[in-house]
Tab-separated table of C-alpha atoms in Angstrom:
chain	number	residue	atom	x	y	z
T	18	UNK	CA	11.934	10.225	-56.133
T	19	UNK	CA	14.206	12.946	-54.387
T	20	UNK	CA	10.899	13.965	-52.248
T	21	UNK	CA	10.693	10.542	-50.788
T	22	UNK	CA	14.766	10.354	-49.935
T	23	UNK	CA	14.164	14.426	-48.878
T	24	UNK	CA	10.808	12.885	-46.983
T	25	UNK	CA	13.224	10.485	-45.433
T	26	UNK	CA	15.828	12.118	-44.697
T	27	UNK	CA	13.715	14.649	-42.575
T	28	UNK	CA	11.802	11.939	-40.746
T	29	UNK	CA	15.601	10.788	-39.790
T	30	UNK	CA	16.643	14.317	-38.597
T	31	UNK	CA	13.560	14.589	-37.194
T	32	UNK	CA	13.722	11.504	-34.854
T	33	UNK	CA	17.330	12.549	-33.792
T	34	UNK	CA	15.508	16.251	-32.729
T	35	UNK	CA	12.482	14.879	-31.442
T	36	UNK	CA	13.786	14.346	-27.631
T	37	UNK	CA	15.372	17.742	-27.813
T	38	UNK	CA	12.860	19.743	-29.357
T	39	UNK	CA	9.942	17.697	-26.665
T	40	UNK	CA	12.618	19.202	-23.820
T	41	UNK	CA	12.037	22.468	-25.554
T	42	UNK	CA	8.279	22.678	-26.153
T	43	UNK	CA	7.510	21.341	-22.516
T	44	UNK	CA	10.153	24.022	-21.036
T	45	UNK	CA	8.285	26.355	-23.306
T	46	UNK	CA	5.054	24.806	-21.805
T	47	UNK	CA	6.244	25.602	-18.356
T	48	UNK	CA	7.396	29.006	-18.990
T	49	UNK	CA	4.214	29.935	-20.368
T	50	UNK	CA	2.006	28.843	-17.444
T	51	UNK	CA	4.816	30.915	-14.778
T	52	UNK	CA	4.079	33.783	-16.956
T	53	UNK	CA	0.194	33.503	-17.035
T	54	UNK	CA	-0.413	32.927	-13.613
T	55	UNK	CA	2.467	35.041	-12.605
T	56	UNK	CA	4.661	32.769	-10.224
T	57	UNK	CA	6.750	34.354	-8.227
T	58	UNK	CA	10.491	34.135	-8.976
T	59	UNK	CA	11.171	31.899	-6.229
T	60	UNK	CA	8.410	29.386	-7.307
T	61	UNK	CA	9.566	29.911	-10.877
T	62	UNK	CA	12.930	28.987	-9.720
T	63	UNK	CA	11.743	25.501	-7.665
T	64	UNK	CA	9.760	24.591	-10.704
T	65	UNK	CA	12.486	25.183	-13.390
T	66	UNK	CA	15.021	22.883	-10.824
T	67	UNK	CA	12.593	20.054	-10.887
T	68	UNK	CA	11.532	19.833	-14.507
T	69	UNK	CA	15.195	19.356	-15.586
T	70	UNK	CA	15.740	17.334	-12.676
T	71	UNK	CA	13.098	14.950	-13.588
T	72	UNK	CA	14.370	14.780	-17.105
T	73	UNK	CA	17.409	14.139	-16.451
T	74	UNK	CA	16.563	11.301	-15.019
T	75	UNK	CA	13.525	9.778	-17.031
T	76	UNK	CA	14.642	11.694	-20.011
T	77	UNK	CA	11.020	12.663	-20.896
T	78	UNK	CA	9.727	9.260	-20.809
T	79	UNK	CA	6.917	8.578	-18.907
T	80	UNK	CA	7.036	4.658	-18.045
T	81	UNK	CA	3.483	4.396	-17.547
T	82	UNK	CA	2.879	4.994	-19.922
T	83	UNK	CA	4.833	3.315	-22.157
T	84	UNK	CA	4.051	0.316	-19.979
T	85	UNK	CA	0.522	0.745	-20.091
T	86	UNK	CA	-0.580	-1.647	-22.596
T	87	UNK	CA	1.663	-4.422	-21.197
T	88	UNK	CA	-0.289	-7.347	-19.758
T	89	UNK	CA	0.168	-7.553	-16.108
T	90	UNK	CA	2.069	-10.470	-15.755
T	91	UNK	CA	5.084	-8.902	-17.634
T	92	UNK	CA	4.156	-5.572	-15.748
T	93	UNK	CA	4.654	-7.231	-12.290
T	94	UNK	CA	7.515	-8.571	-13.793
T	95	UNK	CA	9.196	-5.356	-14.711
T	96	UNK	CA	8.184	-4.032	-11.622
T	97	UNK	CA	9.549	-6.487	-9.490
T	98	UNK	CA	13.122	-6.012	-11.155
T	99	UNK	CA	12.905	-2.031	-10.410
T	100	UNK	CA	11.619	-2.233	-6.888
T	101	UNK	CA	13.633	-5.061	-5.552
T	102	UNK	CA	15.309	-3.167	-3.605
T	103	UNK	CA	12.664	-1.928	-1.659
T	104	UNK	CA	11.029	-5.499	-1.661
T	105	UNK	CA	13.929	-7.319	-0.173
T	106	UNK	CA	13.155	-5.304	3.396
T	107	UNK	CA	12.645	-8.476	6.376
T	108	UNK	CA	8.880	-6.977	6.424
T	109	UNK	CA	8.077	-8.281	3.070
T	110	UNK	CA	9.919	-11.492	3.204
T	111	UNK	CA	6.494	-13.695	4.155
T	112	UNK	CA	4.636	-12.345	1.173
T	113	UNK	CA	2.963	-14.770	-1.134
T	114	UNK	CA	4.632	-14.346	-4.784
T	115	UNK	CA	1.348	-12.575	-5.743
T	116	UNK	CA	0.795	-10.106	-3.033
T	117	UNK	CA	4.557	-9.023	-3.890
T	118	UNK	CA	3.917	-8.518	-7.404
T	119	UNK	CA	0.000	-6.638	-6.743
T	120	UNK	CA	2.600	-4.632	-4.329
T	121	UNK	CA	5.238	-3.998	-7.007
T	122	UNK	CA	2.525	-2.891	-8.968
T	123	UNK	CA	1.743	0.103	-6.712
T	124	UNK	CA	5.470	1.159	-6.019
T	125	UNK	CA	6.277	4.974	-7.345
T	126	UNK	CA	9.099	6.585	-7.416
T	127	UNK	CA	9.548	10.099	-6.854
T	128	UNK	CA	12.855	12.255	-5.692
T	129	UNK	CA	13.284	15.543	-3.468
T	130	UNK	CA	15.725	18.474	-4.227
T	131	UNK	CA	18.104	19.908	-1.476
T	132	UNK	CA	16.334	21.555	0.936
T	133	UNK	CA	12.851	20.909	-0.514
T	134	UNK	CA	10.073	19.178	2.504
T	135	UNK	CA	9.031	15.483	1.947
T	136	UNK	CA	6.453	15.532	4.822
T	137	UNK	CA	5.562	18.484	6.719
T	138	UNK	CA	4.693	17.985	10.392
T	139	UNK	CA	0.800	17.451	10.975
T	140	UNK	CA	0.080	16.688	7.581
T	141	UNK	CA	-2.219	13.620	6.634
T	142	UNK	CA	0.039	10.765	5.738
T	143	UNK	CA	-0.422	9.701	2.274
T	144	UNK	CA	2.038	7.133	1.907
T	145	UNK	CA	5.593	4.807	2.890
T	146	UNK	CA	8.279	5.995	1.551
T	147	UNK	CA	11.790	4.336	1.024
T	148	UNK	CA	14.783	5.928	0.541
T	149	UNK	CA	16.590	4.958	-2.277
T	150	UNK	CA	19.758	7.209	-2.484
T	151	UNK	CA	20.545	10.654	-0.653
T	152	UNK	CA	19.942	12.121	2.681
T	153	UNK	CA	17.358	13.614	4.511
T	154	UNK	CA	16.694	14.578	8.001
T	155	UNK	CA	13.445	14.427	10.223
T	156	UNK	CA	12.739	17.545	11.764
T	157	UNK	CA	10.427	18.398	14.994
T	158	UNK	CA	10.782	22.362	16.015
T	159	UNK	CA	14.135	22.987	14.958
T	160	UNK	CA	15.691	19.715	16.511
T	161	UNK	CA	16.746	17.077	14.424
T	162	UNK	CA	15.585	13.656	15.226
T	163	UNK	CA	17.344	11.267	12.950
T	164	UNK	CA	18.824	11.519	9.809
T	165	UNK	CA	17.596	8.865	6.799
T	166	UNK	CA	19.718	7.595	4.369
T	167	UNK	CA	20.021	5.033	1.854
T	168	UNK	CA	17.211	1.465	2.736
T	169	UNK	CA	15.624	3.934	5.319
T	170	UNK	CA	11.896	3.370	5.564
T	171	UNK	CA	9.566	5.974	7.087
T	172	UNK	CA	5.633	6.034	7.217
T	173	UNK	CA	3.743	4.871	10.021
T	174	UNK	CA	2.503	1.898	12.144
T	175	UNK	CA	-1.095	0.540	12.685
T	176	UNK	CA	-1.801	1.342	8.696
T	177	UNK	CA	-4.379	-0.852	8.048
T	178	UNK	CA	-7.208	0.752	9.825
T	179	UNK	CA	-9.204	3.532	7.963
T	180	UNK	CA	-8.374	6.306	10.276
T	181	UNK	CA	-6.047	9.578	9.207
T	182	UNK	CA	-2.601	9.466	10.227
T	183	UNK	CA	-1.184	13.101	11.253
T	184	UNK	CA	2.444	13.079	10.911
T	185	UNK	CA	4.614	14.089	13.983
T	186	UNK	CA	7.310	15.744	11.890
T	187	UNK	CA	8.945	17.514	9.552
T	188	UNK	CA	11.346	15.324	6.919
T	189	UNK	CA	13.682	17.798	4.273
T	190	UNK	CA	15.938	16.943	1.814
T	191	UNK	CA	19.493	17.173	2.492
T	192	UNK	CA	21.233	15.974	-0.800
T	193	UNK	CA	18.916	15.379	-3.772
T	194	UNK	CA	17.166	11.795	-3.104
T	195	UNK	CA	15.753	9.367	-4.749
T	196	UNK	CA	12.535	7.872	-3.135
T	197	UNK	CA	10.062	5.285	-3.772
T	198	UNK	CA	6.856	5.185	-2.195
T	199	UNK	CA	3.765	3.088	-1.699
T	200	UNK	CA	0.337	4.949	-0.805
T	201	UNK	CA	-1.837	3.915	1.822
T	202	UNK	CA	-4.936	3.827	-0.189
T	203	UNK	CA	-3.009	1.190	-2.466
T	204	UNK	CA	-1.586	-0.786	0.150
T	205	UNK	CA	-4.518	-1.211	2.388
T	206	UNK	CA	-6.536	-2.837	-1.095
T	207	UNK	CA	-3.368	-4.971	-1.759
T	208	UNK	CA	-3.311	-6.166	2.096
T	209	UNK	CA	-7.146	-6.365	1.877
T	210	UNK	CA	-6.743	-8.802	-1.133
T	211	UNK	CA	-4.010	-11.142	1.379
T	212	UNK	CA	-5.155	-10.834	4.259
T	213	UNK	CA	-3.047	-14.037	5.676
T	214	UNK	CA	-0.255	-11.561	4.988
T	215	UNK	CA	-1.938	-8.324	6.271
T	216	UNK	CA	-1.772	-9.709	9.981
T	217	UNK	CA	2.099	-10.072	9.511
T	218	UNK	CA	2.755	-6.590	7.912
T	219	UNK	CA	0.885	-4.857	10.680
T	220	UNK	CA	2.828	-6.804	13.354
T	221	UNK	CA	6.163	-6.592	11.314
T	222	UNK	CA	6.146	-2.970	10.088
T	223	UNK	CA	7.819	-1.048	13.223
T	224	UNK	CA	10.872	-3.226	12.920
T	225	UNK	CA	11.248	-1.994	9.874
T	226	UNK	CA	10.533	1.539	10.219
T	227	UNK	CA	13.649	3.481	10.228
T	228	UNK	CA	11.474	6.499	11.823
T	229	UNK	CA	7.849	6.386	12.985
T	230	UNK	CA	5.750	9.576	11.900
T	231	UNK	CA	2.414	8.495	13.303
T	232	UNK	CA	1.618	10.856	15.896
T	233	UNK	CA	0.914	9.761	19.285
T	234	UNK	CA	2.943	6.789	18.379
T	235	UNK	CA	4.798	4.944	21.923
T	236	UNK	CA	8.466	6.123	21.232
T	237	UNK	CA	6.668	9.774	20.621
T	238	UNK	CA	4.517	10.046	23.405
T	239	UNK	CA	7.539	9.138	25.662
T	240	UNK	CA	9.984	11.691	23.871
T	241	UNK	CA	7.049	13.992	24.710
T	242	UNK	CA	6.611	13.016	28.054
T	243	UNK	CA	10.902	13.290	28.736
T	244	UNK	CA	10.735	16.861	27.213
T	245	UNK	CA	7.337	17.307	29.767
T	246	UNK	CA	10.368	16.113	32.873
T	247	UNK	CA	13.060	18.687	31.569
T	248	UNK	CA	10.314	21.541	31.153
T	249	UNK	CA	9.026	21.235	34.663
F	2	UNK	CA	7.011	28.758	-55.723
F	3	UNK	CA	9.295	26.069	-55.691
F	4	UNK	CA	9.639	26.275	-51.875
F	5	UNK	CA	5.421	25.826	-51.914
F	6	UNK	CA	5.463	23.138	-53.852
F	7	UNK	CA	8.387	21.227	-52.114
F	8	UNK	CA	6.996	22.058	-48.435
F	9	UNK	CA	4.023	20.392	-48.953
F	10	UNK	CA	5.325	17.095	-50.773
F	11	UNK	CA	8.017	17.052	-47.559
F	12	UNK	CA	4.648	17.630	-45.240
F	13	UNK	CA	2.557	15.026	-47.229
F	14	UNK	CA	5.622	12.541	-47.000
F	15	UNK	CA	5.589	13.371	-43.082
F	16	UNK	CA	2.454	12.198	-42.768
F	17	UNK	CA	3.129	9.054	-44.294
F	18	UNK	CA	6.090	8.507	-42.093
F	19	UNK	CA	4.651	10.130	-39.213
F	20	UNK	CA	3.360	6.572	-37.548
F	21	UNK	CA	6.309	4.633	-38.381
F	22	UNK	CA	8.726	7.490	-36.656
F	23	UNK	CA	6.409	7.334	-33.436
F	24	UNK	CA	7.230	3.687	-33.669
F	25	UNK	CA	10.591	4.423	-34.054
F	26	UNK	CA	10.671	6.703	-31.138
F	27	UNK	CA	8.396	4.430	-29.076
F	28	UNK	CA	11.231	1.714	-29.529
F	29	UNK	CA	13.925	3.931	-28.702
F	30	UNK	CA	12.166	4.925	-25.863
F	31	UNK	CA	11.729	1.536	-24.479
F	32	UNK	CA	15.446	0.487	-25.190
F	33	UNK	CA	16.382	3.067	-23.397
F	34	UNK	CA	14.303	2.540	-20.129
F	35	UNK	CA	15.560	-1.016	-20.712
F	36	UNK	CA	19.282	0.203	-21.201
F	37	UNK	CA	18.823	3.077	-17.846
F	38	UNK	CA	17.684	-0.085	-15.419
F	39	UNK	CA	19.746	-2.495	-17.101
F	40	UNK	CA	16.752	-5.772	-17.229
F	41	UNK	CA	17.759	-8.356	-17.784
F	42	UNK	CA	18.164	-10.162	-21.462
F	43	UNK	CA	15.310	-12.006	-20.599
F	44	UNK	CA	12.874	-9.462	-19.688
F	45	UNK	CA	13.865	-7.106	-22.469
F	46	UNK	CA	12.980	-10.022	-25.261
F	47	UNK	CA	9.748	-10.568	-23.504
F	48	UNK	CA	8.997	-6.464	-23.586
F	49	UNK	CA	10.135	-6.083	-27.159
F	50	UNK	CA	8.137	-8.746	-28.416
F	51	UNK	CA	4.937	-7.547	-26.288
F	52	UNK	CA	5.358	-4.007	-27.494
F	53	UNK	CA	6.046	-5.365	-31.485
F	54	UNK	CA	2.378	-7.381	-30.652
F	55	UNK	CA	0.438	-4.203	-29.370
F	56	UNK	CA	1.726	-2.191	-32.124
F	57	UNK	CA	0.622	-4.617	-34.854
F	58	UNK	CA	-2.695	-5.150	-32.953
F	59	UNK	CA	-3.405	-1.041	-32.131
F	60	UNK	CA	-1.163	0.352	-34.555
F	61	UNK	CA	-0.114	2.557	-31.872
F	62	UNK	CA	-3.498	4.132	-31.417
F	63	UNK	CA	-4.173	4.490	-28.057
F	64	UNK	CA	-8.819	3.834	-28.016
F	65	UNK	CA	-9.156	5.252	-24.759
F	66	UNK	CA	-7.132	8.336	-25.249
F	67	UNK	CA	-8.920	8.992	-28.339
F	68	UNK	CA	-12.328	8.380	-27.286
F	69	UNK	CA	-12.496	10.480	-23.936
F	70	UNK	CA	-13.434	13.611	-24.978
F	71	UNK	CA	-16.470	11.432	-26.577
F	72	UNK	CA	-19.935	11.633	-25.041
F	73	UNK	CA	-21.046	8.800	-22.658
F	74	UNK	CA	-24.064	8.361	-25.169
F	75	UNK	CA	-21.524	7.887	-28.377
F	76	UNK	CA	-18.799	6.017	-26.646
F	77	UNK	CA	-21.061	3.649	-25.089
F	78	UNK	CA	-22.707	2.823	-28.827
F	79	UNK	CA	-18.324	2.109	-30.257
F	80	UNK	CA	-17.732	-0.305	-26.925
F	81	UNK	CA	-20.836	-1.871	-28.035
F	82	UNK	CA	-20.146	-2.642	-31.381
F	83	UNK	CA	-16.656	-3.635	-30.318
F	84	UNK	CA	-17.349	-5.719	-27.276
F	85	UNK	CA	-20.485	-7.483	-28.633
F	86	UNK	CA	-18.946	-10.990	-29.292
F	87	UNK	CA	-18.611	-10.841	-25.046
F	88	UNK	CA	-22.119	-9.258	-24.660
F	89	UNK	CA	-23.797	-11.994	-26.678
F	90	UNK	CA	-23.253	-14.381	-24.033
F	91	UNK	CA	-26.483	-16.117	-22.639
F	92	UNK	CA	-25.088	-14.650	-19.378
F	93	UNK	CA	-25.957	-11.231	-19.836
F	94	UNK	CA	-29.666	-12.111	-22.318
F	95	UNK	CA	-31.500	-10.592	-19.186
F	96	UNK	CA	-29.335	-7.961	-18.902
F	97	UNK	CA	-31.249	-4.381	-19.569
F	98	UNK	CA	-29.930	-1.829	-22.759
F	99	UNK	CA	-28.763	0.551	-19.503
F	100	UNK	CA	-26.460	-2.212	-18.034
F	101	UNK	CA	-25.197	-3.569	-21.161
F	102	UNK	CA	-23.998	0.083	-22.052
F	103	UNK	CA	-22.397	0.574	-18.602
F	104	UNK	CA	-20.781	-3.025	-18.962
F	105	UNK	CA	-19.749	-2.592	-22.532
F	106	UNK	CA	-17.720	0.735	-21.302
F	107	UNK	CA	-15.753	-1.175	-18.767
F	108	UNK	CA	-14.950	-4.215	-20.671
F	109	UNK	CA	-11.268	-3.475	-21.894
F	110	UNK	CA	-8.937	-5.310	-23.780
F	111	UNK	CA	-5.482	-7.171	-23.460
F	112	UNK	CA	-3.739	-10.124	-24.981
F	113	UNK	CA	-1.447	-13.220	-24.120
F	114	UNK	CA	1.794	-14.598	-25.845
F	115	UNK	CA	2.421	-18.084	-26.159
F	116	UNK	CA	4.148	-19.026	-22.745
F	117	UNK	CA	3.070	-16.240	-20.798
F	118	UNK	CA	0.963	-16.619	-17.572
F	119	UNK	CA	-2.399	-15.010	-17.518
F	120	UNK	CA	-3.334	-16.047	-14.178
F	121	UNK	CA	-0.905	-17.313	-10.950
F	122	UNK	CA	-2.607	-20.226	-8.840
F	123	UNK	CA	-3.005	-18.352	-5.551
F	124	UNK	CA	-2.996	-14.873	-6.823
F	125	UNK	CA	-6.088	-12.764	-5.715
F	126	UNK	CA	-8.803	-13.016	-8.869
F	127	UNK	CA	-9.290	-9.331	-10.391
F	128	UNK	CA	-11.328	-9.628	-12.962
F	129	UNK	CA	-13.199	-12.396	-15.070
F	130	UNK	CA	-11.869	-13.548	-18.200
F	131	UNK	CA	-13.012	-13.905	-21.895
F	132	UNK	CA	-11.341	-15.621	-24.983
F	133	UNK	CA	-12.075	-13.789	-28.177
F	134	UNK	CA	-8.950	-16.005	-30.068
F	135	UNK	CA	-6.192	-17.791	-29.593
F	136	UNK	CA	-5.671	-20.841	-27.155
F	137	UNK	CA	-4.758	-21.128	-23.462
F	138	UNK	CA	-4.296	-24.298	-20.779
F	139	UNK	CA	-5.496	-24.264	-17.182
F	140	UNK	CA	-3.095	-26.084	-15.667
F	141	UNK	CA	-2.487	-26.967	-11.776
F	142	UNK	CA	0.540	-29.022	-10.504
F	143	UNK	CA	1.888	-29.405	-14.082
F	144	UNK	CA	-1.659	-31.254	-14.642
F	145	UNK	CA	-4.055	-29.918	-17.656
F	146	UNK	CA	-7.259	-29.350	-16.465
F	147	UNK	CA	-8.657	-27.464	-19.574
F	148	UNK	CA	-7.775	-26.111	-22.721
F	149	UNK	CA	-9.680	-23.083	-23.153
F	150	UNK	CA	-10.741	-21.674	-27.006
F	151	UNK	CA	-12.452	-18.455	-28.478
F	152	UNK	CA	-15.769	-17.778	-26.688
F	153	UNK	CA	-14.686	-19.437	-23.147
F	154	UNK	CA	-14.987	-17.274	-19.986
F	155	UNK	CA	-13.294	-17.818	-17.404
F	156	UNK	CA	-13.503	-16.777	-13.400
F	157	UNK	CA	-15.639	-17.239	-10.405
F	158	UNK	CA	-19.053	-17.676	-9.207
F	159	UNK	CA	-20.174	-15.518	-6.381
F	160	UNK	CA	-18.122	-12.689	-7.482
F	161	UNK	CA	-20.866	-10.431	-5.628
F	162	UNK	CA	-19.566	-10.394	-2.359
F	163	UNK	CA	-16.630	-7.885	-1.632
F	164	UNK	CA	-14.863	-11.103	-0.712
F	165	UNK	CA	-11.016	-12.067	-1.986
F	166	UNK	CA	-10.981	-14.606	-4.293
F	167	UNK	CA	-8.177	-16.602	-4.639
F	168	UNK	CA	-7.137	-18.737	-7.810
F	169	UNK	CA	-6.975	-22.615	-7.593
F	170	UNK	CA	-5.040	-23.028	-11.340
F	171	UNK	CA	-2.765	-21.137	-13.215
F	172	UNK	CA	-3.699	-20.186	-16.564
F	173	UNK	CA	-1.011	-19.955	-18.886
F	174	UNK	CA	-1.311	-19.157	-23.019
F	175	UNK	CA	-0.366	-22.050	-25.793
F	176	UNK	CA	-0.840	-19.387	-28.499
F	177	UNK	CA	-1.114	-15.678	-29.056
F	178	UNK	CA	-4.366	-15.149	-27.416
F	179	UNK	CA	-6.846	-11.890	-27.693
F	180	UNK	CA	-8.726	-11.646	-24.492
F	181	UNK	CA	-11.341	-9.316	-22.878
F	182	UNK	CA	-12.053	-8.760	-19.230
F	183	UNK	CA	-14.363	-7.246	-16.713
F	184	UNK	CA	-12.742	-6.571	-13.601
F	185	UNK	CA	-14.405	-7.121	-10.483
F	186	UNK	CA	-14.276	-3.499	-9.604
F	187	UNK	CA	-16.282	-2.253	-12.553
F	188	UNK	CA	-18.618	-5.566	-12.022
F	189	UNK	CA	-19.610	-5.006	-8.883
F	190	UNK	CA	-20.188	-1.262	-8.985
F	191	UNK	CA	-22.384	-1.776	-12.357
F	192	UNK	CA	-24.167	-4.906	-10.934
F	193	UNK	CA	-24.588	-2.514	-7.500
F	194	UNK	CA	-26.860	-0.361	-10.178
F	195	UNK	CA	-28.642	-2.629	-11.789
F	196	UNK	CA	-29.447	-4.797	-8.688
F	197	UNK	CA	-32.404	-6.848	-10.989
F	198	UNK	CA	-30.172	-8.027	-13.342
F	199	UNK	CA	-27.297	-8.472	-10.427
F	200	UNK	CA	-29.802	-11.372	-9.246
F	201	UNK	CA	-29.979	-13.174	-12.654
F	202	UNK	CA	-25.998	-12.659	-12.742
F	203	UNK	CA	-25.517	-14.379	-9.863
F	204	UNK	CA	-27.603	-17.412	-10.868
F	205	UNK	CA	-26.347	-18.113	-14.238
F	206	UNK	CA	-22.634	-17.349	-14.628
F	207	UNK	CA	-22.244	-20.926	-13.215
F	208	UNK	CA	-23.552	-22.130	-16.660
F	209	UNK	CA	-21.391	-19.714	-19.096
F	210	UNK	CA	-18.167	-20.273	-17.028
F	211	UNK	CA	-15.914	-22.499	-18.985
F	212	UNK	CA	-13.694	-23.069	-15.738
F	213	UNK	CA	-14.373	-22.024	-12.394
F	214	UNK	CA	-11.211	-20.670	-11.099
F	215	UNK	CA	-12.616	-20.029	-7.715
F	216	UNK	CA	-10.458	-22.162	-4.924
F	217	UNK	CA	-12.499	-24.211	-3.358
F	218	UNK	CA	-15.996	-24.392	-5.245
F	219	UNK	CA	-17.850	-27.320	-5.765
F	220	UNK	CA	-16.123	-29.108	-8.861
F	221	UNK	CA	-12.835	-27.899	-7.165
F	222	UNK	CA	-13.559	-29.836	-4.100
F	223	UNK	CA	-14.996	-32.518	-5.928
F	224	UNK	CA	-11.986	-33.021	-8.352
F	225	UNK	CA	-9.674	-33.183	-5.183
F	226	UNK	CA	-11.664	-35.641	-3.485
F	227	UNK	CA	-11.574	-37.807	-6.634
F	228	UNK	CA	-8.051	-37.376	-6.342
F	229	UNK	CA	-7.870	-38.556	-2.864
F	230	UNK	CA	-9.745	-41.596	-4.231
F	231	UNK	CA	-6.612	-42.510	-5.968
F	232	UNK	CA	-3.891	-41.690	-3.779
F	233	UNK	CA	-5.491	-43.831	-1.351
């Protein structure tokens, strides 16, 4: 009798612990692999700041998994409530219901520290990416271009084909920010699956492109070509 | 000795209460997603309930997590035993031991409650469907077409071609409903290695679908025509 009310006592104590001492073993976790592989301090330092960064804000819970098992109509439907905000852009207005909900389906979200690079200039362009909260500021040799902000949508035009993208420049983190992003790779199968709506996204997307990072793109070539005037 | 003794009975009693504290925690950990991006009342009942069902279904034991480490050989022989109901169709008699295996490890698993929308007229068809309990309607324009039992498979012919298909009904669950799937993915790269079986497939799902929810195929166009009839 007192070892089941002892048993249940601890499994009590133990729940209240469990999210603290999970915070603990996976800082533990992290420490472990810095020392191993011998990080340098710097690295140790960036990796620290964005495992308690990400905790704070998911608290150790990984939603995919806990949404794995969920059927995908009530998936899409969670979805859909998280990434509205992204969803409400003009571009996605003349979406059938289910190519918005295959698309909710593929939204991530992911955030950038203060200073830290989102895209670095000539890189293959993996994804969109929608800026939910914070700053940031595209970069191109030292000269700032624009600066994004909150509803700011960056990635490319002319998605659809196959063909690599090679950004044109650099985009940092000002503030911290919170982004949400949809990959290429999972966009071009959603689009492939509509394709009544595909013809309208590719046609749509650079109104709604708060900055273009395709290189070679018209509004690039001609900055290029300006900057060709002032150099000769 | 006392401290033995009384370690172990706490351990022992762990154990006991081990699941039910992971299903405490689970719960917790969904409230609080649900809490951090405040859903709505709605949504949250829905996600409760579905997570209450899985848990009484799985018991919180995640198959495919505990199987992985598993040999193809082995794993192949437990989604055997636990898809065969599926495999016994006449559909997939000709099929070889080889492509049965490879099948049987793709087939997965998911579930319907009552009310709940398995399939969206309209949305692009991802998989093909089978009932192992439970009941479900196929309704279009708030019209029954079927009622659909244990054993019924539903989805489309020619699902060969790496063409979208689109879905002319909705199919919605009338009671808790157990279902298997194949998605189209996983068919068509298994059927892509067994190309003299992918003939015989291609023939003869016709006769083991229950409904054809391909829009526009022959009893589709048929039944719409005999609607015409009446209209006009």
């Amino acid at each position: 009798m007192h070892a089941v009310v002892f048993g249940n006592v601890t499994a009590i104590i133990q729940r209240l612990y469990s999210r603290r001492s999970l915070y603990h073993t996976r800082t533990k976790d992290l420490k472990d692999f810095i020392r191993v592989h011998r990080l340098p301090k710097a690295l140790e330092q960036r990796m620290l700041e964005c495992f308690q960064t990400t905790w704070s804000v998911n608290n150790g819970i990984d939603v995919s998994e806990l949404l794995k098992d969920f059927p995908d109509e009530l998936r899409a439907d969670i979805a859909m409530h998280l990434n509205k905000e992204l969803l409400q852009l003009p571009l996605f207005e003349s979406a059938s219901r289910g190519c918005l909900r295959s698309l909710s389906l593929i939204i991530k979200t992911s955030f950038c520290a203060p200073g830290e690079y989102l895209i670095r200039q000539g890189d293959a362009l993996q994804a969109i990416y929608f800026v939910c909260s914070g700053s940031m500021e595209v970069l191109k040799d030292n000269t700032v271009l624009a600066i994004l902000g909150k509803g700011d949508l960056i990635g490319s035009d002319s998605l659809t084909k196959k063909q690599v993208i090679k950004t044109n420049a650099n985009v940092k983190a000002l503030t911290y920010c919170d982004l949400q992003y949809i990959s290429l790779k999972g966009l071009r199968e959603v689009l492939r699956l509509y394709p009544e709506y595909a013809q309208k996204f590719i046609s749509e997307i650079q109104h709604d492109l708060t900055y273009n990072l395709r290189e070679g793109h018209g509004a690039d070539v001609s900055r290029i070509t300006t900057q060709a005037c002032i150099y000769y």
